[in-house]
Coordinates of C-alpha atoms and ligand atoms in Angstrom, one line a residue:
X1 CA 15.6 0.8 32.9
X2 CA 11.8 1.1 33.8
X3 CA 9.6 -0.5 31.0
X4 CA 6.9 2.0 29.4
X5 CA 3.6 1.1 31.0
X6 CA 2.0 1.3 27.8
X7 CA 2.8 -0.5 24.4
X8 CA 1.0 -0.5 21.1
X9 CA -1.4 -3.6 20.9
X10 CA 0.3 -6.8 19.4
X11 CA 0.0 -6.7 15.6
X12 CA -0.1 -2.8 15.6
X13 CA 2.9 -0.6 14.8
X14 CA 4.3 2.8 15.4
X15 CA 6.1 4.7 12.4
X16 CA 8.6 7.0 13.1
X17 CA 12.3 8.3 11.8
X18 CA 13.6 6.7 8.7
X19 CA 11.1 4.3 8.5
X20 CA 8.5 7.1 8.7
X21 CA 10.1 9.2 6.5
X22 CA 9.8 6.4 3.9
X23 CA 6.0 5.7 5.1
X24 CA 5.3 9.4 3.7
X25 CA 7.4 8.7 0.3
X26 CA 5.4 5.5 -0.3
X27 CA 2.3 7.6 0.0
X28 CA 3.3 11.0 -1.9
X29 CA 4.4 9.0 -4.5
X30 CA 1.1 6.9 -4.9
X31 CA -0.7 10.2 -5.1
X32 CA 1.4 11.6 -7.5
X33 CA 1.7 8.5 -10.0
X34 CA -2.1 7.6 -9.8
X35 CA -3.1 11.0 -10.6
X36 CA -0.8 10.7 -13.4
X37 CA -2.9 8.1 -14.9
X38 CA -6.3 9.6 -13.8
X39 CA -7.3 8.2 -10.3
X40 CA -9.0 10.5 -8.1
X41 CA -8.9 10.3 -4.1
X42 CA -11.7 8.6 -2.4
X43 CA -11.5 8.6 1.4
X44 CA -14.0 6.5 3.0
X45 CA -14.5 5.6 6.6
X46 CA -12.7 2.9 9.0
X47 CA -15.4 0.9 9.5
X48 CA -18.6 0.0 7.7
X49 CA -21.7 -2.3 8.5
X50 CA -20.5 -5.6 8.7
X51 CA -23.1 -6.9 5.9
X52 CA -21.0 -5.0 3.6
X53 CA -18.1 -7.1 3.9
X54 CA -19.8 -10.5 4.4
X55 CA -21.6 -9.6 1.2
X56 CA -18.4 -8.4 -1.1
X57 CA -15.7 -10.3 0.4
X58 CA -17.8 -13.7 0.9
X59 CA -19.0 -15.4 4.0
X60 CA -16.7 -18.7 3.3
X61 CA -13.7 -16.6 3.2
X62 CA -11.1 -16.7 5.7
X63 CA -11.3 -12.8 6.3
X64 CA -15.1 -12.9 7.2
X65 CA -14.8 -16.4 8.8
X66 CA -12.2 -15.5 11.7
X67 CA -10.2 -12.3 11.0
X68 CA -12.9 -9.5 11.1
X69 CA -13.1 -6.8 14.3
X70 CA -16.5 -6.8 14.4
X71 CA -18.5 -4.5 17.4
X72 CA -21.5 -3.9 18.3
X73 CA -22.2 -0.7 20.0
X74 CA -26.1 -0.9 19.8
X75 CA -27.9 -3.2 17.6
X76 CA -25.9 -2.3 14.3
X77 CA -23.2 -4.7 13.9
X78 CA -20.1 -2.8 12.5
X79 CA -16.7 -4.0 11.5
X80 CA -13.5 -2.1 11.1
X81 CA -12.6 -2.5 7.4
X82 CA -10.5 -5.2 6.2
X83 CA -9.8 -4.2 2.9
X84 CA -10.9 -1.1 0.7
X85 CA -12.4 -2.1 -2.3
X86 CA -16.0 -2.9 -0.8
X87 CA -15.7 0.6 1.0
X88 CA -14.8 2.0 -2.2
X89 CA -17.6 0.3 -4.3
X90 CA -20.6 1.2 -1.5
X91 CA -19.3 4.8 -2.0
X92 CA -19.3 5.0 -5.6
X93 CA -23.1 3.6 -5.5
X94 CA -24.1 5.7 -2.7
X95 CA -22.9 8.9 -4.5
X96 CA -24.4 8.1 -7.7
X97 CA -20.7 7.8 -9.6
X98 CA -22.5 5.1 -11.3
X99 CA -24.6 7.5 -13.0
X100 CA -21.4 9.3 -14.7
X101 CA -21.8 7.2 -17.6
X102 CA -18.5 6.2 -17.7
X103 CA -15.1 4.7 -16.3
X104 CA -14.7 5.7 -12.9
X105 CA -11.2 5.9 -11.2
X106 CA -10.3 6.2 -8.0
X107 CA -7.5 5.4 -5.3
X108 CA -7.3 5.1 -1.7
X109 CA -4.7 4.7 0.8
X110 CA -5.1 4.1 4.9
X111 CA -5.3 1.1 7.4
X112 CA -6.9 -2.0 7.3
X113 CA -7.5 -4.6 10.2
X114 CA -7.6 -8.1 10.1
X115 CA -7.3 -10.6 13.4
X116 CA -4.3 -12.4 12.1
X117 CA -1.2 -14.2 13.4
X118 CA 1.6 -11.2 13.6
X119 CA 4.4 -12.0 12.0
X120 CA 7.1 -10.4 9.7
X121 CA 5.0 -8.2 7.2
X122 CA 1.9 -9.1 8.6
X123 CA -0.1 -7.3 11.3
X124 CA -3.5 -6.5 12.7
X125 CA -3.5 -3.0 11.9
X126 CA -1.4 -2.6 8.5
X127 CA -1.9 -0.2 5.7
X128 CA -2.7 -0.4 1.9
X129 CA -2.4 1.8 -0.8
X130 CA -5.2 0.7 -3.6
X131 CA -6.6 1.7 -6.9
X132 CA -9.9 0.8 -8.1
X133 CA -11.3 1.4 -12.1
X134 CA -14.9 0.9 -12.3
X135 CA -17.0 0.6 -15.5
X136 CA -15.1 -1.2 -18.4
X137 CA -14.5 -4.9 -19.1
X138 CA -11.3 -3.4 -21.6
X139 CA -8.5 -6.1 -21.0
X140 CA -6.5 -3.1 -22.0
X141 CA -7.4 -1.6 -18.5
X142 CA -6.2 -5.0 -16.8
X143 CA -3.0 -4.3 -18.5
X144 CA -3.0 -0.8 -17.6
X145 CA -3.9 -1.3 -13.9
X146 CA -1.2 -4.2 -13.5
X147 CA 1.4 -2.3 -15.4
X148 CA 0.5 0.7 -12.8
X149 CA 1.3 -1.5 -9.9
X150 CA 4.8 -2.0 -11.5
X151 CA 5.4 1.3 -12.4
X152 CA 4.8 2.0 -8.5
X153 CA 7.2 -0.1 -7.4
X154 CA 9.6 1.4 -9.7
X155 CA 9.0 4.7 -8.3
X156 CA 9.4 3.8 -5.0
X157 CA 12.9 2.4 -5.7
X158 CA 11.9 -1.3 -5.4
X159 CA 13.5 -3.7 -8.0
X160 CA 12.8 -7.3 -8.8
X161 CA 9.0 -7.5 -8.3
X162 CA 7.4 -10.5 -9.7
X163 CA 4.4 -10.7 -11.3
X164 CA 2.0 -13.6 -11.5
X165 CA -1.0 -13.8 -13.4
X166 CA -4.3 -15.7 -13.7
X167 CA -7.7 -16.0 -14.9
X168 CA -10.3 -17.6 -12.8
X169 CA -13.0 -17.0 -15.0
X170 CA -16.7 -16.0 -14.9
X171 CA -19.7 -16.5 -13.3
X172 CA -21.3 -18.2 -16.2
X173 CA -22.5 -21.9 -15.8
X174 CA -20.0 -23.2 -18.5
X175 CA -17.2 -21.2 -16.6
X176 CA -16.2 -21.0 -12.8
X177 CA -19.3 -23.0 -11.6
X178 CA -18.3 -26.0 -14.3
X179 CA -14.5 -25.4 -13.1
X180 CA -15.1 -26.1 -9.6
X181 CA -17.2 -29.4 -10.2
X182 CA -13.9 -30.6 -12.3
X183 CA -11.9 -29.5 -9.3
X184 CA -13.9 -31.3 -6.8
X185 CA -14.3 -34.4 -9.0
X186 CA -10.5 -34.4 -9.4
X187 CA -9.8 -33.9 -5.4
X188 CA -12.9 -36.5 -4.5
X189 CA -10.7 -39.4 -4.5
X190 CA -7.9 -37.8 -2.7
X191 CA -9.6 -36.0 -0.5
X192 CA -8.3 -37.5 2.6
X193 CA -4.6 -36.6 1.6
X194 CA -5.6 -32.9 1.6
X195 CA -5.1 -30.8 5.1
X196 CA -8.1 -30.1 7.3
X197 CA -8.5 -26.5 5.7
X198 CA -8.7 -28.1 2.3
X199 CA -11.0 -30.7 3.4
X200 CA -13.6 -28.4 5.1
X201 CA -13.4 -26.1 2.0
X202 CA -14.1 -28.8 -0.2
X203 CA -17.8 -28.1 -0.8
X204 CA -17.8 -24.2 0.1
X205 CA -14.8 -23.0 -1.4
X206 CA -12.7 -25.3 -3.5
X207 CA -10.7 -23.3 -5.2
X208 CA -8.7 -22.2 -2.2
X209 CA -7.1 -25.8 -2.5
X210 CA -5.3 -24.5 -5.4
X211 CA -3.2 -21.9 -2.8
X212 CA -3.1 -23.9 0.1
X213 CA 0.4 -23.2 1.6
X214 CA 0.8 -26.9 2.9
X215 CA 3.4 -28.8 1.2
X216 CA 1.4 -32.1 0.7
X217 CA -1.7 -29.8 -0.6
X218 CA 0.7 -28.1 -3.1
X219 CA 2.1 -31.6 -4.6
X220 CA -1.6 -32.7 -4.7
X221 CA -2.4 -29.2 -6.6
X222 CA -0.1 -29.7 -9.3
X223 CA -1.9 -32.4 -11.0
X224 CA -5.3 -30.7 -10.7
X225 CA -7.3 -28.8 -13.9
X226 CA -6.1 -25.7 -14.1
X227 CA -8.4 -22.7 -14.6
X228 CA -7.0 -21.0 -17.5
X229 CA -7.5 -24.0 -19.2
X230 CA -11.1 -24.4 -18.5
X231 CA -12.5 -21.0 -19.3
X232 CA -15.5 -19.8 -21.5
X233 CA -14.7 -18.5 -24.5
X234 CA -15.0 -14.8 -23.8
X235 CA -13.0 -15.1 -20.6
X236 CA -10.4 -17.2 -22.7
X237 CA -10.1 -14.6 -25.3
X238 CA -10.2 -11.7 -22.6
X239 CA -7.0 -13.5 -20.9
X240 CA -5.3 -13.5 -23.9
X241 CA -5.7 -10.1 -24.8
X242 CA -4.8 -8.8 -21.1
X243 CA -1.6 -11.2 -21.5
X244 CA -0.6 -9.8 -24.9
X245 CA -1.3 -6.0 -23.6
X246 CA 0.8 -6.4 -20.8
X247 CA 3.5 -8.3 -22.7
X248 CA 3.5 -5.0 -25.2
X249 CA 3.4 -2.5 -21.9
X250 CA 7.0 -4.6 -21.3
X251 CA 5.4 -6.4 -18.1
X252 CA 6.7 -10.0 -18.5
X253 CA 4.7 -12.2 -15.9
X254 CA 4.2 -16.1 -14.9
X255 CA 1.3 -17.4 -15.6
X256 CA 0.3 -19.5 -12.2
X257 CA -2.8 -21.7 -12.3
X258 CA -2.4 -21.8 -8.2
X259 CA -3.2 -18.0 -7.8
X260 CA -7.0 -17.8 -7.1
X261 CA -6.9 -15.0 -4.5
X262 CA -8.9 -15.3 -1.1
X263 CA -11.8 -13.2 -1.8
X264 CA -15.3 -14.0 -3.5
X265 CA -15.9 -11.1 -5.7
X266 CA -12.8 -11.6 -8.2
X267 CA -13.2 -12.8 -11.4
X268 CA -11.2 -13.1 -14.7
X269 CA -8.1 -11.6 -14.2
X270 CA -6.5 -12.0 -11.2
X271 CA -2.9 -11.1 -10.1
X272 CA -0.3 -10.8 -7.1
X273 CA 2.9 -8.9 -6.9
X274 CA 6.0 -10.6 -5.0
X275 CA 8.9 -9.9 -3.6
X276 CA 12.0 -11.9 -2.6
X277 CA 12.8 -9.9 0.6
X278 CA 9.7 -10.9 2.1
X279 CA 10.1 -14.4 3.1
X280 CA 7.1 -16.4 3.6
X281 CA 4.7 -13.3 3.0
X282 CA 6.1 -12.4 -0.3
X283 CA 3.0 -11.0 -1.6
X284 CA 3.8 -7.7 -2.1
X285 CA 0.3 -6.4 -3.4
X286 CA -2.3 -8.1 -5.4
X287 CA -5.4 -7.6 -7.2
X288 CA -7.8 -8.6 -9.7
X289 CA -11.0 -8.0 -11.7
X290 CA -14.3 -7.9 -9.8
X291 CA -17.1 -7.7 -12.4
X292 CA -19.8 -9.1 -10.1
X293 CA -19.3 -7.0 -7.0
X294 CA -21.4 -3.6 -8.1
X295 CA -24.3 -5.7 -9.0
X296 CA -23.8 -7.8 -5.7
X297 CA -23.8 -4.4 -3.9
X298 CA -27.1 -3.4 -5.7
X299 CA -25.9 -1.7 -8.4
X300 CA -26.0 -2.2 -12.4
X301 CA -24.1 -5.0 -13.8
X302 CA -20.7 -3.0 -14.1
X303 CA -17.1 -4.8 -14.7
X304 CA -14.3 -3.4 -12.6
X305 CA -10.9 -4.1 -11.7
X306 CA -8.3 -3.0 -8.8
X307 CA -5.6 -3.9 -6.9
X308 CA -4.1 -3.1 -3.1
X309 CA -0.4 -2.8 -2.3
X310 CA 0.8 -3.7 1.3
X311 CA 2.4 -0.6 2.7
X312 CA 4.3 -2.5 5.5
X313 CA 5.7 -5.0 2.7
X314 CA 6.5 -2.0 0.5
X315 CA 8.3 -0.5 3.5
X316 CA 10.2 -3.8 4.1
X317 CA 11.6 -3.7 0.4
X318 CA 12.3 -0.1 0.3
X319 CA 14.7 -0.7 3.2
X320 CA 16.2 -4.1 1.7
X321 CA 16.9 -1.9 -1.6
X322 CA 18.4 1.0 0.6
X323 CA 15.9 3.2 -0.5
X324 CA 15.5 6.6 1.3
X325 CA 17.6 5.0 4.2
X326 CA 18.3 8.4 5.8
X327 CA 16.3 11.1 7.4
X328 CA 14.9 13.5 4.6
X329 CA 17.7 15.9 5.1
X330 CA 16.9 19.7 6.4
X331 CA 17.8 22.5 4.2
X332 CA 18.5 25.1 6.7
X333 CA 19.7 25.0 10.5
X334 CA 20.1 28.4 12.1
X335 CA 22.4 28.3 15.2
X336 CA 23.0 31.2 17.5
X337 CA 24.7 32.7 20.4
X338 CA 23.1 35.2 22.6
X339 CA 19.3 36.1 23.3
X340 CA 18.7 38.9 20.4
X341 CA 20.0 36.4 17.9
X342 CA 17.8 33.6 19.1
X343 CA 14.8 35.6 18.7
X344 CA 15.9 37.1 15.2
X345 CA 16.7 33.3 14.3
X346 CA 13.0 32.0 15.2
X347 CA 11.8 35.1 12.9
X348 CA 14.3 34.0 10.2
X349 CA 13.1 30.5 10.2
X350 CA 9.5 31.3 9.8
X351 CA 10.6 33.6 6.5
X352 CA 13.0 30.7 5.1
X353 CA 9.7 28.1 5.6
X354 CA 7.3 30.8 4.0
X355 CA 9.9 30.9 1.1
X356 CA 9.6 27.0 0.5
X357 CA 12.8 26.1 2.4
X358 CA 12.8 23.7 5.3
X359 CA 14.4 25.3 8.4
X360 CA 15.0 24.7 11.9
X361 CA 16.5 25.9 15.0
X362 CA 17.4 25.0 18.7
X363 CA 15.0 25.6 21.3
X364 CA 16.9 23.9 24.2
X365 CA 19.4 26.7 24.9
X366 CA 22.5 24.4 23.5
X367 CA 25.8 26.0 23.4
X368 CA 26.9 27.1 20.0
X369 CA 28.9 24.2 19.5
X370 CA 26.3 21.7 20.5
X371 CA 24.1 23.3 18.2
X372 CA 26.6 22.8 15.2
X373 CA 27.0 19.4 16.3
X374 CA 23.0 18.8 16.1
X375 CA 22.7 20.7 12.6
X376 CA 25.2 17.9 11.5
X377 CA 22.9 15.5 13.0
X378 CA 19.8 16.4 11.3
X379 CA 21.7 16.3 8.1
X380 CA 21.4 19.8 7.6
X381 CA 22.8 21.3 4.2
X382 CA 23.2 24.6 5.2
X383 CA 23.8 26.2 8.6
X384 CA 23.5 29.9 9.2
X385 CA 25.4 31.2 12.3
X386 CA 24.2 34.6 14.1
X387 CA 25.6 35.9 17.1
X388 CA 24.4 39.5 19.0
X389 CA 27.1 41.0 18.0
X390 CA 26.6 39.9 14.2
X391 CA 23.2 41.1 14.8
X392 CA 23.8 44.8 15.6
X393 CA 26.1 44.9 12.6
X394 CA 23.2 43.1 10.0
X395 CA 25.2 40.4 9.5
X396 CA 25.1 36.5 9.2
X397 CA 27.2 33.5 8.4
X398 CA 26.2 31.2 6.1
X399 CA 28.1 27.7 6.1
X400 CA 27.8 25.1 3.5
X401 CA 27.6 21.8 5.1
X402 CA 29.2 19.9 2.3
X403 CA 32.0 18.4 2.9
X404 CA 34.5 20.7 2.0
X405 CA 31.9 23.5 1.9
X406 CA 33.2 26.9 2.8
X407 CA 31.2 29.9 4.8
X408 CA 30.9 33.4 4.0
X409 CA 29.6 36.5 6.2
X410 CA 27.0 38.3 4.4
X411 CA 24.4 41.3 5.1
X412 CA 21.3 40.0 6.5
X413 CA 19.5 40.9 3.6
X414 CA 21.7 38.9 1.1
X415 CA 21.2 35.6 3.4
X416 CA 18.2 33.8 1.4
X417 CA 20.3 34.5 -2.0
X418 CA 23.5 33.0 -0.2
X419 CA 21.4 29.9 1.0
X420 CA 19.8 29.3 -2.4
X421 CA 23.3 29.2 -3.9
X422 CA 24.3 26.4 -1.6
X423 CA 21.3 24.4 -2.0
X424 CA 21.5 21.9 -4.8
X425 CA 18.8 23.1 -7.2
X426 CA 18.6 26.1 -5.0
Ligands
AMP1 P1 -5.2 -8.5 0.2 O1 -6.1 -7.6 0.4 O2 -5.2 -9.8 0.6 O3 -5.1 -9.3 -1.5 O4 -3.9 -8.1 0.3 C1 -3.1 -6.9 -0.5 C2 -1.9 -6.8 -0.2 O5 -2.0 -6.0 1.4 C3 -1.1 -8.0 0.4 O6 -0.4 -8.1 -0.9 C4 0.0 -7.6 1.2 O7 1.4 -6.9 1.0 C5 -1.1 -7.0 2.1 N1 -1.3 -7.4 3.2 C6 -2.5 -7.9 3.4 N2 -2.7 -8.8 4.6 C7 -1.6 -8.0 5.5 C8 -1.3 -7.8 6.9 N3 -1.9 -9.2 7.8 N4 -0.3 -7.2 7.3 C9 0.5 -6.6 6.5 N5 0.0 -6.5 4.9 C10 -0.9 -7.2 4.7

């Protein structure tokens, strides 16, 4: 067999068939649920100025250091967005949403780009669904956002999602800066026992030592000081209130002192959703507060919180759960014998679609028998059968494709009514 000449670039994917259906379902349920919680859709460009990401994600993060797709078409340096928060906050400021004097709730979905080593659930072009709530420090909002993530997984049929929670404090001297120093002091005597990566990050991004995946580092991290035990009084109170509110919403969590999240802009509450079907890349989504980001990008100091869910990993978990594994069934398939009947069926299908039903017919000159086989393959719920002779009599046969379903020949005028009788909730 000939190999196709062109293939998708490593780390990118095509989505079609049942997986494509799952993708659509994941997005349409997000749109519905997020609207329900008061989020408005924002669409931002796929590329932005490189500085935006360097400034918001942080120069000493893996993403900015080695994973961004950056290009310079002229004198500008542009980058394909590696995540959605920076663009959403840029749009929030650019369009004066900060002047609306209230909480602004935005949601987005779309492709993100990171030059990572591709593996199961990790791609170079991947997709995220995310929400951002900008303008409130209320810990009840933290709980609402986290539980919204959990509700979403429930809605797409994914059970068994785990929730890890931590607080990494704020920028006040007595909070994260002091904790950072505490960590460095605790690590310094053993620095040589940590991996090369951790050693390199020791000065610039010591918190990342806590979530290093190397077993030796994980072991050493166990005995390091914990951020939730070293918060300033305000952050400690905030974290306790967020945890309580989460439990009140029926969302049990595991307090995980090693959860720090990779990006610089996080503060206070951070969280991650995990799923057992994912193996090594078990994070199915994550997020946190980013109280300093709006100010960092030139706005007033504005507390904010959000999450991003990985669509590829949602699809893996949906498949493992058997959610929507089959193609979305077609409601009506129109099979014909004869040219006049074929033409009439094309018109009838258009009318059925206009009436809100999904309808299709054969365009490849198949025999009636082959068309009926195709109707089966397409999971059609109902099949119309029309020959030139029936057309002349003004009749059509309507067949219920469910097991044991019957068929009836009715007047062409009564055909829609008959179809509705057959379709569930018709
Ligand atoms: P992050 O923006 O790194 O916090 O990622 C949020 C979520 O996006 C993760 O929990 C993953 O589900 C997903 N994700 C991040 N990076 C990738 C990637 N390279 N490929 C697929 N999914 C990813």
